[in-house]
Short mmCIF file of C-alpha atoms (C1' of nucleotides) in Angstrom, two decimals:
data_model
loop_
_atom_site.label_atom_id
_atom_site.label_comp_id
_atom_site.label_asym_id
_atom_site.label_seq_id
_atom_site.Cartn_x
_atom_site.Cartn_y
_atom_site.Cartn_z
CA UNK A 1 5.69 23.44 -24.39
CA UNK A 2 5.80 19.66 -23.80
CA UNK A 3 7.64 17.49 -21.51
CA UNK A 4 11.06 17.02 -22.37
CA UNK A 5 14.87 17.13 -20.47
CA UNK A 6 14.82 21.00 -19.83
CA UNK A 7 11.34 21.00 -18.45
CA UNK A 8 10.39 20.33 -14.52
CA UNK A 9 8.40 17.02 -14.43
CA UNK A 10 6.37 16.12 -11.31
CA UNK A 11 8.56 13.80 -10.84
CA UNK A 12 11.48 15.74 -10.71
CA UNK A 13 9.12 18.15 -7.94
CA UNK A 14 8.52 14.66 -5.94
CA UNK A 15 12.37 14.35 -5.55
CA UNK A 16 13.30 18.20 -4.85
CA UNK A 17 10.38 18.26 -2.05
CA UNK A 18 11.78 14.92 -0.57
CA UNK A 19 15.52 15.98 -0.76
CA UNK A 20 14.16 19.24 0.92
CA UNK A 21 11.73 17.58 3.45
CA UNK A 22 14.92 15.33 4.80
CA UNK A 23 17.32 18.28 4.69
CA UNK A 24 15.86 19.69 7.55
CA UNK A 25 14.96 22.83 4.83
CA UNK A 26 10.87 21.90 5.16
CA UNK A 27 10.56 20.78 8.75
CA UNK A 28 8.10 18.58 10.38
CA UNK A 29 4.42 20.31 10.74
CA UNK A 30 5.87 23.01 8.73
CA UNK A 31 3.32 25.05 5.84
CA UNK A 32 4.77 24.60 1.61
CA UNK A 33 4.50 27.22 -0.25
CA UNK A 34 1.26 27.31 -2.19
CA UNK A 35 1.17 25.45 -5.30
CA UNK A 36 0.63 28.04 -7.77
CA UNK A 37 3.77 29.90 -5.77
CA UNK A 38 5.70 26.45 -6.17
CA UNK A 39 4.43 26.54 -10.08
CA UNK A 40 6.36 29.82 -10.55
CA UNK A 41 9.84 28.66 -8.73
CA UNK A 42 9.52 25.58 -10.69
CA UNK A 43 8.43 27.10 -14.11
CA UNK A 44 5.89 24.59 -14.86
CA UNK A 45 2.27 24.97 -14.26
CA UNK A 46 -0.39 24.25 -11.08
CA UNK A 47 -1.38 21.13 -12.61
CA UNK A 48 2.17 19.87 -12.45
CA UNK A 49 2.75 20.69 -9.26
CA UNK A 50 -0.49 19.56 -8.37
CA UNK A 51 0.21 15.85 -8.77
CA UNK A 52 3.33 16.35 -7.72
CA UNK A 53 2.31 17.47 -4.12
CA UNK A 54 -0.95 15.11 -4.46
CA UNK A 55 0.81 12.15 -4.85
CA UNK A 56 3.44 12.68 -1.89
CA UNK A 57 -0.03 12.98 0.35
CA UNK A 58 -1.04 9.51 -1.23
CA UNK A 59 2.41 7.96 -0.35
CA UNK A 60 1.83 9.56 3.36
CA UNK A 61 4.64 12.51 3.40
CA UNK A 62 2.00 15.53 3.41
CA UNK A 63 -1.25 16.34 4.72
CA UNK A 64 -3.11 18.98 2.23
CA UNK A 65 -6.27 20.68 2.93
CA UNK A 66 -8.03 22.92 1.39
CA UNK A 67 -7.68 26.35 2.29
CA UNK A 68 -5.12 24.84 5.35
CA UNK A 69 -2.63 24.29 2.30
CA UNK A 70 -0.08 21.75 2.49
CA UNK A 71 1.76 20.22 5.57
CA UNK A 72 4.87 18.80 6.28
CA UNK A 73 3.76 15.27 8.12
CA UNK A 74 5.76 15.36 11.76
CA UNK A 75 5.49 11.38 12.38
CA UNK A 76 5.42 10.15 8.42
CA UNK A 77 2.36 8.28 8.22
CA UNK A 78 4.28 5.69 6.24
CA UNK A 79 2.23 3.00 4.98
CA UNK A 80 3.96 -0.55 4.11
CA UNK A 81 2.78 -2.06 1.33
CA UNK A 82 2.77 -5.52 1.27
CA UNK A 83 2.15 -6.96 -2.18
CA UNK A 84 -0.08 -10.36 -1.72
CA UNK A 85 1.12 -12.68 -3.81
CA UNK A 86 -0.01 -15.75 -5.48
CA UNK A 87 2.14 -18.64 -3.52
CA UNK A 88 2.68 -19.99 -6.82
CA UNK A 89 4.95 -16.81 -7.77
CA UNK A 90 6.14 -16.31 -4.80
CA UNK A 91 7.45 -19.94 -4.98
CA UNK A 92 9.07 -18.54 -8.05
CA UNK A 93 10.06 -15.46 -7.22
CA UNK A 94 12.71 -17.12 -4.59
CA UNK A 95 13.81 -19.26 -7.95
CA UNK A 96 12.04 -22.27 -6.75
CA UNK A 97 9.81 -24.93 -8.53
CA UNK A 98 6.24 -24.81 -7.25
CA UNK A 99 4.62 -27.84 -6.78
CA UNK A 100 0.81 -28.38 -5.98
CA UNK A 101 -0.65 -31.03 -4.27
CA UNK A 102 -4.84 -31.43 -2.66
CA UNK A 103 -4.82 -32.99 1.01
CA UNK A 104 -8.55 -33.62 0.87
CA UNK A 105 -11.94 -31.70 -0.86
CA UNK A 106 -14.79 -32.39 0.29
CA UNK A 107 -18.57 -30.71 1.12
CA UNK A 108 -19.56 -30.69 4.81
CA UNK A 109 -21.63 -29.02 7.44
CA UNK A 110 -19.65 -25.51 8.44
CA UNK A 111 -18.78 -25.53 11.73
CA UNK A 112 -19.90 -23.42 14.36
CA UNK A 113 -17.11 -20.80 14.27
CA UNK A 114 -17.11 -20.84 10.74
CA UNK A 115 -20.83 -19.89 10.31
CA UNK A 116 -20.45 -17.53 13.07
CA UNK A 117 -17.23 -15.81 11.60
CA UNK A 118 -19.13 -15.57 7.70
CA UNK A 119 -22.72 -15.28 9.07
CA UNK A 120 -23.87 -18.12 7.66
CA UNK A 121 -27.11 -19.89 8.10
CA UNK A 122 -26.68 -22.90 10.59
CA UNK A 123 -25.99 -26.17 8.93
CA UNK A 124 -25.34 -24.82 5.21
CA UNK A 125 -22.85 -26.57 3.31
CA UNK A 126 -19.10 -25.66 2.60
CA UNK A 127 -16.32 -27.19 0.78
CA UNK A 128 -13.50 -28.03 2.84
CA UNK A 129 -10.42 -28.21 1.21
CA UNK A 130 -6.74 -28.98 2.37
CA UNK A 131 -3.88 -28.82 -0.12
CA UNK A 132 0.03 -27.92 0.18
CA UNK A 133 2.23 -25.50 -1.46
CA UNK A 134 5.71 -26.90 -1.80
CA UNK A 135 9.04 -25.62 -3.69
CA UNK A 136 10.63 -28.15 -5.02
CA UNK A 137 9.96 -30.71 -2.15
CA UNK A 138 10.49 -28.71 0.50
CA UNK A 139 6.48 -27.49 2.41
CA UNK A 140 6.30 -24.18 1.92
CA UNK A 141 2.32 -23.18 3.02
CA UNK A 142 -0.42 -25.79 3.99
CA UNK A 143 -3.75 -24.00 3.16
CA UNK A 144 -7.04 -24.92 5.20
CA UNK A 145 -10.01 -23.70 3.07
CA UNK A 146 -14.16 -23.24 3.19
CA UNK A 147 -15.81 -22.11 -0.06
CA UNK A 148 -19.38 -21.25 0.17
CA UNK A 149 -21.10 -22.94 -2.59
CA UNK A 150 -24.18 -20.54 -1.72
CA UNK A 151 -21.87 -17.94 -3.28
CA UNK A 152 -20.00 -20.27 -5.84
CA UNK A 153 -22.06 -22.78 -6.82
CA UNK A 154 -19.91 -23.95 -9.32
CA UNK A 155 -17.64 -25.14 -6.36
CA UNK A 156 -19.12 -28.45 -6.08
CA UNK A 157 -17.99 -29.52 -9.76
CA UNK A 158 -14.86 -27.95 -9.10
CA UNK A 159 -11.67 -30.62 -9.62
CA UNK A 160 -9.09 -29.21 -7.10
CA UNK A 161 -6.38 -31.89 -7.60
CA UNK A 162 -4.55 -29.97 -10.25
CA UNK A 163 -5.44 -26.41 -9.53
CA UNK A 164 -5.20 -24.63 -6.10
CA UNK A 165 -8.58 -23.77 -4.42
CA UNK A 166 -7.33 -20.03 -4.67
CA UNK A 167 -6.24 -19.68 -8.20
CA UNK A 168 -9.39 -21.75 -9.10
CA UNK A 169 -11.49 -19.05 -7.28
CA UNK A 170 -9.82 -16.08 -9.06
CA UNK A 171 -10.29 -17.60 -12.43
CA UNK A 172 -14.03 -17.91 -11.24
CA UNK A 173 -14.83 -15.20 -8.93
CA UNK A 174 -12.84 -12.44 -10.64
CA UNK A 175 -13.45 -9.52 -8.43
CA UNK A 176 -13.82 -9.66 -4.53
CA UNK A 177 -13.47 -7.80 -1.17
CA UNK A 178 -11.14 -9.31 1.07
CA UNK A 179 -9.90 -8.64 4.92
CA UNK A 180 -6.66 -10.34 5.47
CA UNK A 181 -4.87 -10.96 8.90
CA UNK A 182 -1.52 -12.23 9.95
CA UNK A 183 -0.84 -13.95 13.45
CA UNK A 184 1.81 -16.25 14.88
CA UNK A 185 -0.07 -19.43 15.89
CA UNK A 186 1.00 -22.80 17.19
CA UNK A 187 1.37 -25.85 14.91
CA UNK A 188 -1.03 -28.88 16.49
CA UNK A 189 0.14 -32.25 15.06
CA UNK A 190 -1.66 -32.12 11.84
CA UNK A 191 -0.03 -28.40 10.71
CA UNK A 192 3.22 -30.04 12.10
CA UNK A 193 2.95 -33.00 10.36
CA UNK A 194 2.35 -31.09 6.99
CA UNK A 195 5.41 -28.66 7.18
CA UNK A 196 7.49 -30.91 8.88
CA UNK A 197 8.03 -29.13 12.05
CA UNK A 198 7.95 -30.08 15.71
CA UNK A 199 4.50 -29.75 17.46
CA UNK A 200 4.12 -26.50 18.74
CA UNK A 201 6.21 -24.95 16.81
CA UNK A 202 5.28 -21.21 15.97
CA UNK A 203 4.01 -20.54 12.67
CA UNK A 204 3.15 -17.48 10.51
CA UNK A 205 -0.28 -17.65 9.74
CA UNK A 206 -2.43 -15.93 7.06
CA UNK A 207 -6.05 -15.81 7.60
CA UNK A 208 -7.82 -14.50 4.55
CA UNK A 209 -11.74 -13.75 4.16
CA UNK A 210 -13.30 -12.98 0.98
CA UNK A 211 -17.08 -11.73 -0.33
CA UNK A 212 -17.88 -10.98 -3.51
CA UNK A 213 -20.82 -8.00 -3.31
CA UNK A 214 -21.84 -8.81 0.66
CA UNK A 215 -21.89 -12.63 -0.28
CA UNK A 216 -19.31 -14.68 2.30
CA UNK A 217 -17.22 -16.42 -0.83
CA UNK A 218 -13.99 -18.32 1.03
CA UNK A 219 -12.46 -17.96 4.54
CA UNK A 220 -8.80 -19.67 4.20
CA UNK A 221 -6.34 -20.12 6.61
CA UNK A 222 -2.76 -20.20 5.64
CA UNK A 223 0.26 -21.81 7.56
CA UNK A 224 3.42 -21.05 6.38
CA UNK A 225 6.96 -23.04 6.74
CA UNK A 226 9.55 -22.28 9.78
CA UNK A 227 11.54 -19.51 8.85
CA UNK A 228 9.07 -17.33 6.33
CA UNK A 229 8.96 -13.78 7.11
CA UNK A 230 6.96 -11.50 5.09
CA UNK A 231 9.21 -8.25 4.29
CA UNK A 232 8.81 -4.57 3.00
CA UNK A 233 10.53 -1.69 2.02
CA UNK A 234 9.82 1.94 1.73
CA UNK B 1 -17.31 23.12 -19.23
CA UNK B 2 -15.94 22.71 -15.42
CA UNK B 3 -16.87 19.64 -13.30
CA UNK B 4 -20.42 19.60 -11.79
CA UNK B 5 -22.89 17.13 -10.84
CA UNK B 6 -23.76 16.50 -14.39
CA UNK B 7 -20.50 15.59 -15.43
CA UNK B 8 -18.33 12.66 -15.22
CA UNK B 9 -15.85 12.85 -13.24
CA UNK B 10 -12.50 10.16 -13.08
CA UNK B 11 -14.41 8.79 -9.53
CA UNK B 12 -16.98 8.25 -11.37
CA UNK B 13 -15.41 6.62 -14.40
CA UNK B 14 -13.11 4.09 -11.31
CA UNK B 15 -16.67 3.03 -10.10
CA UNK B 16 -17.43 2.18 -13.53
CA UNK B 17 -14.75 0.65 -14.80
CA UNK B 18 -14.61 -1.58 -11.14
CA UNK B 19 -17.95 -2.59 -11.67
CA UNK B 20 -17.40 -4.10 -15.33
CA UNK B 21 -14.72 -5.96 -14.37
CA UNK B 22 -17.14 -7.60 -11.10
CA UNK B 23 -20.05 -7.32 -13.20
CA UNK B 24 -17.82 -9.84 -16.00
CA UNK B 25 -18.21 -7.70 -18.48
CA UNK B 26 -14.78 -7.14 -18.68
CA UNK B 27 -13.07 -10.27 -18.16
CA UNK B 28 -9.58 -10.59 -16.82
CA UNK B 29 -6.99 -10.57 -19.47
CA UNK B 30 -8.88 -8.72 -22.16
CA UNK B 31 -8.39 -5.76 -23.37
CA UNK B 32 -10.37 -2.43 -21.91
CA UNK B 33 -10.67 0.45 -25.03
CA UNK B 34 -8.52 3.03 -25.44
CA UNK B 35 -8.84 6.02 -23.52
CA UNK B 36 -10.09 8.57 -26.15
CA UNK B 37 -12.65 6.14 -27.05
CA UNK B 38 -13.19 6.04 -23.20
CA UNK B 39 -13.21 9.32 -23.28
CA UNK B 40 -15.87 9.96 -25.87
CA UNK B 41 -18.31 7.16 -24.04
CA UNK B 42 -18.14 9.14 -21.35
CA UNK B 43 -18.22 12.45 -22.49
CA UNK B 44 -15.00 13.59 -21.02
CA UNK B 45 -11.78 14.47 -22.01
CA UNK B 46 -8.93 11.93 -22.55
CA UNK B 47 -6.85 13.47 -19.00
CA UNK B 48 -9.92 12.64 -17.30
CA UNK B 49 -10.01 8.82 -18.12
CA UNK B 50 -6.53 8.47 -17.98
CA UNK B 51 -6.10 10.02 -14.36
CA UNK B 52 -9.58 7.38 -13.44
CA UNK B 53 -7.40 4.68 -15.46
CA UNK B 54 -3.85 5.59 -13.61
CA UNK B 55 -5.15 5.07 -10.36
CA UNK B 56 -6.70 1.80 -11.07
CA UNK B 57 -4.18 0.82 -12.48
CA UNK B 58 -1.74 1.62 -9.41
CA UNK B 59 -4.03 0.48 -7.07
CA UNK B 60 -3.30 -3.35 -8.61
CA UNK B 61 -6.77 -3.85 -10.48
CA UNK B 62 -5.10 -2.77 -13.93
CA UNK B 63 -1.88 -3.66 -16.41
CA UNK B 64 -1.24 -0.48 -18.95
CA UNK B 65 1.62 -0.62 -21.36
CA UNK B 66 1.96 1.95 -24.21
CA UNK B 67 1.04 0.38 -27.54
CA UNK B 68 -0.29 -2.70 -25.83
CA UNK B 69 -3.43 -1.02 -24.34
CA UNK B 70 -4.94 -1.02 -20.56
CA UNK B 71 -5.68 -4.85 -19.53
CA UNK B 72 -7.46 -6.46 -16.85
CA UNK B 73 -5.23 -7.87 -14.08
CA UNK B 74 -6.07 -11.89 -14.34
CA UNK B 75 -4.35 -12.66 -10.99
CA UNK B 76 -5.00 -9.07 -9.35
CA UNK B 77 -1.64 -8.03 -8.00
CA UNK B 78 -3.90 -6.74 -4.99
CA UNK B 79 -1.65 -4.69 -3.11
CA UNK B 80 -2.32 -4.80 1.23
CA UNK B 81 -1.24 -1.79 2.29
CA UNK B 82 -1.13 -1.99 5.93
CA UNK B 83 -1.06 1.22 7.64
CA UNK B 84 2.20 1.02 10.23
CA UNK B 85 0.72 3.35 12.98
CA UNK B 86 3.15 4.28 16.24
CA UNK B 87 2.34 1.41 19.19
CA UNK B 88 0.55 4.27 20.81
CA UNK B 89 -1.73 5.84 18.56
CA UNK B 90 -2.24 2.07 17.97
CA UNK B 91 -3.47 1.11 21.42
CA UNK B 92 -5.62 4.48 21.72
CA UNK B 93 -7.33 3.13 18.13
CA UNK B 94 -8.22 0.18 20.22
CA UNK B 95 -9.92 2.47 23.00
CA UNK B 96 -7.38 1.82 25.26
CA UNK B 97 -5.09 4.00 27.63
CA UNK B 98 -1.11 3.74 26.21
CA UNK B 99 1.37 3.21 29.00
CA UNK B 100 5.43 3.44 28.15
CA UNK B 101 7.97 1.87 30.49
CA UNK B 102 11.49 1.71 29.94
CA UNK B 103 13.31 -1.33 31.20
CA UNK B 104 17.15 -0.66 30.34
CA UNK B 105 18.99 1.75 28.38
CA UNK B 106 22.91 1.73 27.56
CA UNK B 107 25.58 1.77 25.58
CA UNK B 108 27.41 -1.30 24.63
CA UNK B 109 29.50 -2.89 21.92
CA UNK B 110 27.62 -4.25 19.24
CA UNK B 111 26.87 -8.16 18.77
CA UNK B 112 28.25 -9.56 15.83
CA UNK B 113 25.04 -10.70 14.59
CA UNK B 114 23.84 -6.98 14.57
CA UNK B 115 27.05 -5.89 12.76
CA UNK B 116 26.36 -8.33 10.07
CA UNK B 117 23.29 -6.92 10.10
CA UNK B 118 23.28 -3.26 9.75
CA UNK B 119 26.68 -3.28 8.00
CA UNK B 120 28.75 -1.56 11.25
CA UNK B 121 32.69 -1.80 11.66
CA UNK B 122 33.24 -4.81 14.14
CA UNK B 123 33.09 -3.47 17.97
CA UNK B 124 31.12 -0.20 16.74
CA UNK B 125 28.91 1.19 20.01
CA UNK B 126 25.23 1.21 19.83
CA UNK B 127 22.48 2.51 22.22
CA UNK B 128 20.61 -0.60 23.24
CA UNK B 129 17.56 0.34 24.61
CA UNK B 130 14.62 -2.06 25.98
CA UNK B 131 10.55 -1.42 27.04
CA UNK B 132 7.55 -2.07 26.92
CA UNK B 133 4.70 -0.90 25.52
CA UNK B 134 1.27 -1.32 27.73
CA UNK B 135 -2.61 -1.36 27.28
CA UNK B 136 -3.57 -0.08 30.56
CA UNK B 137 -1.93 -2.81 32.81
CA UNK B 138 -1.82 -5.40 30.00
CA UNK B 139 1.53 -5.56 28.05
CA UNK B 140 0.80 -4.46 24.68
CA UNK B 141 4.57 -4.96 22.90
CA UNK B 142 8.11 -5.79 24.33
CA UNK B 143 10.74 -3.81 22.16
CA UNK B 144 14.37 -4.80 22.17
CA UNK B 145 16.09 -2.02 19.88
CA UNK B 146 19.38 -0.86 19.41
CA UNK B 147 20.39 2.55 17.91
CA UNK B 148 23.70 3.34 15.66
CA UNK B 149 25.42 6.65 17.77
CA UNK B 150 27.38 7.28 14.34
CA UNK B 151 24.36 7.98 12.72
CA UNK B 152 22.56 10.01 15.51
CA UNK B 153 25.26 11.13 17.70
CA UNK B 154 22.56 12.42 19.85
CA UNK B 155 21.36 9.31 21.05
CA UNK B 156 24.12 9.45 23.71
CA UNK B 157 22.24 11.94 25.33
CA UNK B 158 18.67 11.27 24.75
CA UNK B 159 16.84 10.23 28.13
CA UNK B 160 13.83 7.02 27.47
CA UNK B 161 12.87 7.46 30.54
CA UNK B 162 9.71 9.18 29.67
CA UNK B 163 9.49 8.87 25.70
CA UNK B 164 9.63 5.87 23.82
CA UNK B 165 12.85 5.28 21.21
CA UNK B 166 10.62 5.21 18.16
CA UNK B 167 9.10 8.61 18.79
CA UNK B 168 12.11 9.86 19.86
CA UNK B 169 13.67 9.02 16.91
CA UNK B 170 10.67 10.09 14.68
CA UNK B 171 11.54 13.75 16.22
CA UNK B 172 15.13 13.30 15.81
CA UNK B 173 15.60 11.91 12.35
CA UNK B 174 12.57 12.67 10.77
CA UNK B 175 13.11 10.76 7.52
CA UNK B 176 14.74 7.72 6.86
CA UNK B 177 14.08 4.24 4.55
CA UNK B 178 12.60 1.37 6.21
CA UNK B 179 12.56 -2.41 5.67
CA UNK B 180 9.67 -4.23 7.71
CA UNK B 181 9.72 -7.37 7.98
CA UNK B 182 6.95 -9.71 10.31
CA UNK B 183 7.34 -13.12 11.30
CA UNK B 184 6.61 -15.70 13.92
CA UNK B 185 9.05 -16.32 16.40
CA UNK B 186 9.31 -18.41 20.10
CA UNK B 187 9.37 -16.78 23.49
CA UNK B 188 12.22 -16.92 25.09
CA UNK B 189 12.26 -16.46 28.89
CA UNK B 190 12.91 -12.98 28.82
CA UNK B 191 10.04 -11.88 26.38
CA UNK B 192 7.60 -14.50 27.73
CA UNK B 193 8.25 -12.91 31.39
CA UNK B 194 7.25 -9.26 29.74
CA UNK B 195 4.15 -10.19 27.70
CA UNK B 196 3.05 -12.47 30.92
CA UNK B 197 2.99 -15.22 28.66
CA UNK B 198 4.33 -18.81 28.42
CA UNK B 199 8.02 -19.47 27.78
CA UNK B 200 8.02 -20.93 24.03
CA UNK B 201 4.81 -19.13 23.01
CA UNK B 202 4.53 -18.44 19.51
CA UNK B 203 4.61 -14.46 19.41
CA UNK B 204 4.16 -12.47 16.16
CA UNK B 205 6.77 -10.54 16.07
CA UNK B 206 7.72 -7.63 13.83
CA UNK B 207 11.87 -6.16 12.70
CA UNK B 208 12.56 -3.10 11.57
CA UNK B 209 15.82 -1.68 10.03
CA UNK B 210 15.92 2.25 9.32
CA UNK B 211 18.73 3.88 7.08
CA UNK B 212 19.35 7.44 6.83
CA UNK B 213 20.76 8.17 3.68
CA UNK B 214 22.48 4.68 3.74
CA UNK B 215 23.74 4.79 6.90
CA UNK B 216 21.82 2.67 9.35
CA UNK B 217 20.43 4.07 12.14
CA UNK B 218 18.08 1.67 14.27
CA UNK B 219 17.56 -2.00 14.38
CA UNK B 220 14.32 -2.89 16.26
CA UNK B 221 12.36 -5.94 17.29
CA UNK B 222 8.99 -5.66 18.29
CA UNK B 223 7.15 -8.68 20.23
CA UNK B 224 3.29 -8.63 20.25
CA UNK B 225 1.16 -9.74 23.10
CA UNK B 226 -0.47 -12.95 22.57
CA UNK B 227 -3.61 -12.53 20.40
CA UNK B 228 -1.88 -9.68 18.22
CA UNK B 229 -2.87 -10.25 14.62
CA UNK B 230 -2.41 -7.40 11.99
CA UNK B 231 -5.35 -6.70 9.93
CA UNK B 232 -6.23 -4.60 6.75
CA UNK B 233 -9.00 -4.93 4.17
CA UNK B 234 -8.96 -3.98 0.47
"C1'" DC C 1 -15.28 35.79 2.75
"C1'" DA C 2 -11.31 34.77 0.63
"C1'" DG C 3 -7.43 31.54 -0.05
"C1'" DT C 4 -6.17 26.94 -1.05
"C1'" DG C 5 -6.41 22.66 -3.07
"C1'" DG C 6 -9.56 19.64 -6.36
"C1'" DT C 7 -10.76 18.82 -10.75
"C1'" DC C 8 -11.90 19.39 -15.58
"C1'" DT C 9 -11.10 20.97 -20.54
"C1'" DA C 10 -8.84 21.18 -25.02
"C1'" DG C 11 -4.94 20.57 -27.17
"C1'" DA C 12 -0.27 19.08 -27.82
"C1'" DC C 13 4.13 16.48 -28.15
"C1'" DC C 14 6.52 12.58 -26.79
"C1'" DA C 15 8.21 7.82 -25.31
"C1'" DC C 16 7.58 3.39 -25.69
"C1'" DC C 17 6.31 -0.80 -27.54
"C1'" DT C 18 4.07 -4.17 -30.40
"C1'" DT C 19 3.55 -5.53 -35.00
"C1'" DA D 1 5.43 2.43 -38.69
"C1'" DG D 2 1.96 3.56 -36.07
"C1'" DG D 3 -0.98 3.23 -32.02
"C1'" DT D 4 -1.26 3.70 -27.09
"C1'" DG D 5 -0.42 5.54 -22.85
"C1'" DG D 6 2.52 9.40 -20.33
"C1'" DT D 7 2.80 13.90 -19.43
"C1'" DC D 8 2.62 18.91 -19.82
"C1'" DT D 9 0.31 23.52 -20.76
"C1'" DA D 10 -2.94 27.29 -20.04
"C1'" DG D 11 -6.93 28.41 -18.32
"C1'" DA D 12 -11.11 27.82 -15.75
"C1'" DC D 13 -14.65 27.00 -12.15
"C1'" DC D 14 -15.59 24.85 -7.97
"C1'" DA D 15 -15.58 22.96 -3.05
"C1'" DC D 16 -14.08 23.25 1.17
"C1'" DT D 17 -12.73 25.47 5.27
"C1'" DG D 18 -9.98 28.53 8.28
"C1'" DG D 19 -9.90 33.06 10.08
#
DNA sequence: CAGTGGTCTAGACCACCTT
DNA sequence: AGGTGGTCTAGACCACTGG
């Protein structure tokens, strides 16, 4: 028999097991019932229950092990999600008109830290660019960027007064590993002077590092406007 | 013919698939085949690519729409997920020894601002409970947080003394929506006196609203010693 | 060793969406 | 209208691991 209204769906078992867990009915550290036992009180086969069950472990509500069976988590391991927008849509997203605009581009020396922080060879070249996000005319993120031609070659004929250093790299480098960090840091006079806000001034911060198969592509920092939070819900 | 090492299995198809789209061969935008043809390339069944294809898809490398076909994400919609682990089991990770402390505890009228907030009738009590959270003797996090007695009548008699609010609540109400929301904010002479540093620091700085079935239950700041940055790689 | 979850097959119907 | 993904069934073997 397919799918259809009369039958159990996983998702319907994803909402009776939450309903239960919060109820108080499957407590904390608690055992389920097995899932072929859980098949049979929700007429629908192991396989349904299955991905039921595996995808509550996924979202961080159960622990399942083999042989253990399936667990009740006592402190939800809840994991926040953060989607990582483009600032471009996120611009948009808030109904605002993104506007673009380069600072400066141009190849240098990396700095010590820099090297240090991407293991790069001493004295290899990177492209430095600057640029701003605004919406409408209002700063919204002021970007500090290295690209590692060694990595991107094409980097060095790159034009990046029209096009953002980081949507230029995705249209280039399509597929990357990236470690991503947020921090409060301080705004010295040239962040200030970008997002118009008094020296010293705290601001959310974004540092992003990207390789592409072991290669160091792009270390960017990010420094966004008074007042941005970044926000969740689950 | 059950899985073995001979045959494919949907891990194997995601490493696959992952390293077309790196390799370029699959470029973003275009179209991937269908999954029984998928399925016949590799010699699997049509469940098997679509479960490889699913997850792909919900990790944020993918776009599938009925009709339209499975497409590679141009932008990829990479999702962070940042793993929101209790202060303690955070500071062990770290190698260190956890240390609570409470600093004040009591019941008081709400502030408007926290009305407004969490939606409360105007002069609604709330537990208001501050501490600290330590890495051996260094503070680790300052937490100002107030708790809704209406929704967890037994905060009136809960003692902090010894157990911090957000464990004691994990116990107490053990499932409940969140919204997280991280920002950079300015030490004020209160919080700069706890994490021993400067008044007007910038300190990243995390809120944190729980519901219970749509009634709120716990308002929470969370102010992170100087150097804090949250990390995560995908 | 034996129970539990992990995964695959082969086949089916359906919902949705683009054309 | 027809193709594509979404989901379910019924059955099977396997991998892991707790007792």
């Amino acid at each position: 028999m397919p799918q259809s209204s009369d039958t159990t769906s996983y998702k319907d078992i994803k909402i009776t097991v939450l309903s239960r867990i919060r109820s108080g009915e499957w407590q904390p550290d608690s055992l389920l019932p097995n899932e072929q036992d859980l098949a049979v009180e929700f007429s629908c086969t192991r396989t349904t229950v299955n991905r039921a069950l595996r995808e509550l472990a996924d979202e961080g509500y159960l622990e399942r092990r083999r042989k253990a069976g399936t667990r009740v988590l006592s402190a939800p391991q809840r994991q926040a999600r953060f989607t990582i927008p483009m600032v471009r849509d996120e611009v948009e997203a808030m109904g605002g008109t993104y506007r673009y605009a380069l600072v400066s581009s141009k190849l240098e020396i990396a700095p010590e830290w820099l090297s240090a922080r991407l293991a790069l060879s001493s004295g290899q070249n990177v492209m430095h660019v600057r640029c701003m996000h605004f919406n409408g005319n209002t700063p919204f993120q002021y970007e500090d960027r290295w690209i590692v031609p060694a990595s991107v070659p094409q980097v060095k004929q790159a034009d990046f007064s029209q096009i953002g250093p980081n949507e230029w790299l995705i249209q280039t480098v399509p597929f990357t590993n990236v470690e991503l960090s947020f921090l409060a840091s301080r705004a010295d006079a040239t962040i200030a002077g970008f997002l118009d806000v008094p020296e010293g001034e705290p601001v959310f911060t974004g540092e992003r590092i990207t390789w592409l198969q072991g290669q160091p592509v792009t270390f960017a920092k990010m420094f966004f406007a008074a007042g941005y939070r970044m926000t969740t819900q689950f």
